[in-house]
Amino acid sequence: MKSIVIVESPAKCKTIEKYLGKNYKVLASYGHIRDLPSKDGSVLPDKNFEMKYVVDARSKKYVKEISDAVKKADELILATDPDREGESISWHVYDELLKEKVITNKFPVKRVSFNSITKDAVNKAMAAPREIDMNLVNSQQARRALDYLVGFTLSPVLWRKLPGSRSAGRVQSVALRLVCEREKEIEAFKPVEYWTIQALFQTDMGEQFLSNLSQISGKRIDKLGIKNKAEAEQILNEILGQEFSVKEIEKKRLTRNPKPPFTTSTLQQEASRKLGFSAKKTMQIAQKLYEGVTIGGETAGLITYMRTDGVSIAPEAMDRTREAISKLFKGNYLPEKPRFYSSKAKNAQEAHEAIRPTDSMRTPDSVEKYLDSDQAKLYELIWKRLVASQMEAALLDQVAADIETNSKKYIFRSVGTTMVFDGFYKLYKEDVDDSDDEDAELKLPILTENQNLDLAKTEEKQNPEGEQHFTQPPPRYNEASLVKKLEELGIGRPSTYASILAVLIDREYVKLDKRRFIPETRGRLVTEFLSDYFTKYVEYDFTAELEEELDLISDGKLDWKKALKDFWGAFKENIDKAMELKITDVINTLDTSLENLFFGEHGTAEEKRKCPKCSDGKIGLRLGKFGAFIGCSNYPTCDYTRQILTNDNKPKESEEGGDAGADANAPNNHFETRVLGNDKRTGKEITLRKGPYGFYVQLGEQGKDKKDKPKRTSIPRGVKIDDVDLQKAETMLALPRNLGKHPADGLDVLAGVGRFGPYISHNKKFFSLKNISIFDVTLEDAVPLIVEKPEGARRGGFKKKTDTEKKEAPKKTTAKKSAKKK
C-alpha cells in the first residue's frame, strides 16, 4: 500500500520519508495552498460569511503534484504543523482534493501531528491518527475572515480620509497604538528633580562600604523626598560632625527559582535581549532547528515545535533533562522532584509543549559544528533554558544594616547580598528589560549591632555626599518589551507576534532606532485617526476579547459564523459613518489633537502657528497625495510648506509649494561619502557612498591594481539611508545569503542585491525578488520564485537575441537624436 504524507515544508520531506520507509511518499504543501484573494468580495457577509478561497499561482504546481500522487495512492495522511494554521492547511488540502474530485468522501484520510521531527515522535504520531479538528479550522477561518474584513474595509477609509496611509489591521493597529501612546507619555513627561545622600563608612579594621540615607526622624525617605540642592545641603550640614553606629542588622535567606522553558513569546523576548535577534529572525532560525540538521549522516529535528504558549514538557523529556543535569553538573544541582510549570499569560492555550531540545543530552558543544553561528546561539539559549528549568534553586544571603547618627534623627541603610549556592544560575540567568540586576553580589563587612563606625576620608569628594537626579521618562518599547506587553494584554497569538512587528516597520508606521520602536509621523496620524473615529476597535480589552472568542471557537464552545456576525454589524456601521466624514473635519481634529507634535510645546498657539514666510497666514496640518505636511492658510498666495516635526522637534523646511514639503525621503543629490566604521573581521574601513545606480556600501578602498576591487553592495529598497549604520552595512556586505539547498536538485539557493535590485539565484540563474526583504526571505519563499528560463535568458526573463536577430532588428532612434536631425 502506498501512502501520501503531506507536510508544510520541503525541508522535512526526506527526513520523514526516511523514518517511515518505502511505502510512504512525503510531499510539501509549501505552507497554505489557498487563501482569500486580495480584492473585494472574498468574504461575503450577506451570504453568511461565505469565503471565496482560491489556489494562488505559486501553489498550483504543488497542488498538482499532490493530486497526481494521491490518484495513485491508497491513503492520504495530513501531517501539517500542530497548530491552528497547520490544521487549516490540512483541511484546505483535503477540501481542494474533494472539490477537484481527486478523492471522494470515502477515500481514507488521516490527520497526524508531531511536536518534533525525530523518528520516535513521527512514529508515535503515525500510530495515533485522528480526524481533522474542524473547531481549530473554523477558529482559523474566523481569524482570517476578521482580518480580511477589517483590512479591506478600514484601509480604504484611511486611504480616502487620511492620504498617505498604508493600511490598517485588526491587531497591527492596536500594537501601533501601544507604540504611539508610549511616545505620547515620553513627550508629556516633565522631569522632576530629586536628591540622594550617600556616605562611605569605615570599620576599625579599615573596611569600607557605601550606605544610603533612608530615614529622617523615623520616616522613610521616598524617591522624591529630598527635592532640591538646598534641602540636601541642609541635611548634610546637620549630619557632618555626628557620630555613627550600627543600630540594627537584618539577615534573610533568598531563594531564586528558575524560569519555565520557553514559549514563543518568551523565546522572542530573550533572543532579543541576549542575542539582539528580531522576533522574525528568531522564528526563522527556530524553524530551521525544528526542521532539523544532518548530524553523523542522520537528519533530525533539534527542537520541538516553536509556535506555542505552553510551558509543560513531556515526561520522557523531563527524565532525559534530569539525566543531563546529573551527568553534567557535580554537586547538588538536581532537585529531588521534577519542576512543573503553568502559564501566567492571558488567554494561554497550553495545547503544546514548551520549546525545548528534542534531546537534552545533545549539548550545544556537540552540535555547534553542524550549525551556523546564529543557529548555534539560539540552540544554546533553548538548551540552557530547558536544563536550567529543572535545576535546583539559587540561594542568596541578604544582610541589611541600619546605621544611625548619635542624634537618632538620621538613618543610613546598606544592603549586601552574597551567593550561598548558585543552583541554576551556574548555567543560565534571564535578562530583564530596563532594570538593574537585583541579585548582583555586594558584600558588606561583618558588622555587629551598636558597633561604632567612622566616615571614611575621601580626597576627591565630600563624605557624606549629595547627588542630584531627575526622574526619567518611560523607555520606548523594544521588540522584547512590546511582545511581552502584547502577551500580557492577550493581544495576538504566538504565531503572530513576529509578523505584527514586521508589518509596522514595512508600512513605515514605526522605525527602529537603537533597537527601540519610534512611531513615524504616518503612524501617529493613523493611530490618532483610529482612536478618534474607530475608538472601540483599537481598545486593548476589545481586541483581547476577540482573541478569547477565537479560543472558544477552537474549543467548540462558540459558532464561528455567529462570532463574525456579532462583530460585523457594529463595525460596518462605523465604516459607513466614517466614509461620510469630510477631510476638512479630519484635518481639524488631527491638527488639534497632535498640536504639540506638529508645532512643539513652547509658545502660544498664535506664535507657534504664525507663517514664517508671509507672516499673516496661519500654518496647520495639510494632507496631500504623498501624506501629511504643514502648510500656510494663505495658499496658493503663500506656498510655504514644511515637513512635520521630527522626533527631535527639528522641522525640515521647503518653499516648493504644494506637497513638496511632504516628501521626507527625497534623494540627496549632493551626498558626501560617509565613514561608518571598521569591519570587525578584516579591520578595513566601511563607507556609505552614492554612485550612478544609487547608494551602496563599500569595504576598503580601490587598490593600485584595477583588478583589486573593494567589495560593494547596493542598499536594498526600503532601507532608509539615514538608518544605515556599521552593523547594517556589515550585514549587507555579507550578502549573498545562502538560504539552503533546493529540494529538487540539492543546489544552493542564494539571496543577494545587484544593480537591478534584490534577487534570488540558483544554478547560475537569477530571479527578481519583490515584496520580501532580502534579509527576511527564506528558502520556502525563494523556491516558488525559481522557474525554468529558456536557454540564454537574461534577467527579467527576456531571451538573449542571436546575432541574426540583432542584424534584422530595426534600429531605434532616440527622441533627442530625432530632434537634432530636424
Steps between C-alpha positions, in 0.01 A plus 500: 500500500631846409421787740542869414607715795458879480722733703539878473872542435709322233790493746319227697413269210814288466546463875143386568498277192814331632334443839185351344647272236438415134119474523470871568549800271537836680405819313497865609213747471749789539273659760144602415382383158187720499420844626254784460585710194608855580189659354143588594253217531728234644287487816125551451321611819164503317542131412565378854868597474575273207875498435628488140826310522725461197818305439764767442730483198798402714320195639346360183796281412517364857128421500541322165792299636290399803196420283700284260654306787171451687336358185747211514487456878291301741506747785554871579667601826490868590801579721511880497611700806325445836317833532199687356684594184621144451149362555368751249759401237404134542133584449573716195700220337222250573224739387681590176550133413127440562404806298713388204360145537844352551355314798153430638365509855575127527873534422712415809626827651684531833626797696818458705709761682838483666668750726853423381665345197666196649446137405332424831265803484400433138434129560292574811292749303443253217378246754236743633319654200185709541253700293546864398396719794237727344479713814864601448439548127197721564691704755767567238233582241338745741838667564571523127152639427532760778842611376370518142184695591692751709782539248284528189241736646706713739803552276295672222360738765856593592604544137210738434487692825869494591709503179847351538379221729594145406258261670325414823475161663302349784807427714771713340305821569476415870873423517567833326283674759723359776810647335332837438357527850841431649639782283226732629597410857862584423404833337274596792759399758636780719823410683486548876814583696592297807811435705654203678759504776766232525772440757815289490546335840809332642547240777784489753665242270498748211225323303290745300144478366238734356168584663198708394298735718166322549320661800459844653336527843363147476339550155620322188621729220313428179669541164409869465533577872799735467383746238792734433857599575400728787322217685793264435756753631296566814495124575874465427584790733304333779667161444857631490668473838267228626607153617370180344420151627326185373143512627362173361598208277249291304594170338287292267542214257373568146392225262502555124314240297566442127267622229296248298616378156433734209168583341501680165475843660760441773741358241454810285551726802813326626653464152449875458663581836789253494569456128360818342276295266173642365185296565489411131862386490451293815206315344686437174795347683272301731318364194827361364593347835156338512525365145837353582862473399717208389718365780714194438314413181160517672260794477304587811308794641690670780209676673127448545233705320573869544147650498359433844384670817540184711772459765464127575737232373438133424584246775773337290656844435486572873686174575761571233556853632548376857744242367695780324519703824628207703771422241608855416501665844687376805334591827143553616362648178226239443190553717330202661184547296443633145373856459159558340386831354178665384460809282408838649434661162150629428307271260776236501388178330781269620401236245864427416825446680744779567780558250779263600784294350378165369779339703638675809818291479578663165705786643572826312868400469410170335293661221686830452703378201182401313335841540570852380583764761145629556351151513759395757425804717125441497535127564728571798242746639217245469711218645618705797150625578356146505779346707502794744121466543557158664798598718511591868415851618773756561547604865619843610559655839391860537626719784349844565671735747344819637755762613376794708644831612545567870213752474274207397353723226673351195527133398706364212441152356738258327390176339745225412428182306722193479447181302473193723420248223485596134251227399361562151696829483801281427351441154254775418356830616215685331559855382256773606394808303601843631590374847804451718599152612333459840721202585835659421741415779592784738686388810493687831768458764399301810310747720349478850223705661620810693835484314648846451586612146696791354452699183780400265738773389461581130724729300291562189152551643309597810388222738204475547414625154178618337425405142250663267265285290204551271214259444517325163222455242372147436727320251387444144401145419756267353398174333526307825293740710237552227449125454476467880238777515293349216503166680405659834203670335392180324545657155611277212631148521849341512499449124410865430738711711789500251278592203322777696829677573631445147185653345530816712855552371419404140208747492736768632270559798794452737876489475764330712763725651757330724259204506217717639169566322435863410171584326530678167273795427289276276453260791404780740238630258349155440481425872340836576248453216404151619484612865266786403276322249537126576551523875356159592709310248838616628413441865723240663218321684284471187785344300575258785130405522504413131799271566299335776213443256737336253616272781137411578454406133811277527343327799168450318318735739410775251373491143749679274236653273319648803827657619549660157139622489527659845817683395395607153173678576643775719827521306321553167295782653823663618652464150194658331505787747872561447461507120272803542769697682624815331878512461498855639341369821762225523779754448361732770465213748854371444643853488362564849576165662859487369581870534810445716638248250447740208602831659692420819402568861638849551330828423137602451285345227520828307880513524546136403265522204615830349621441144876573483474597133200733458462589872121544487406141412434220748687174453325171565466136398443434131448167324645444153519193281839410653381542857485767770700822512475850648379778271385860508130600509574763232579235236532549200601861566756369749659166411681439831516131592710290730507147623351415836736529796733205537554325832763757598255784410706619204282580197637464149384799302414541135357782294423296193124531556233232485609164641873555462549520873340162547766296327724397788704257294601722208838381367805700602681606184797648687592200711847480654661166573430403860741286709297249705787330687733204464400147407538268803637213289747674267559832678438683170302824490134476398351800323158605371519646150283617215559388140316523167268214601424627849642452847733216596737392776867423433760299690852645472641713217591444135850350475770608253415200289164560331418133549529548875148637540347559844179312584187706438132435567203711391262624769181290468172678437307591814819568700528868592844649442500668843442158661812342346750455784809278537300194608257530207786556257684188620180300451463634145863431412451140615254453211419286316333287769490124457135404562564125477477220245227490236283196585487391134871488413695573820670809351548815710236774490647848564347840573691816412480856368624606157481801273134427426401439861449192721517159334487125560761289319503127435706294257661819357158652422358813657143583601369835617397517868203723570284569807730311740802649675834358390579441869172320578449281192510126577559191288124437502440853364771463236428158349166603340676797334744270323356402165661351190629765262560445130863445406683831481234682698610817670380674813127563481440193284575655158684271261836617370489592130711305257743682265253449212214649703716799592578570133136470397367716782407858398730764644344714776530876484482694824279805530808717557671390178179547300467851626857581394440369147202725463 
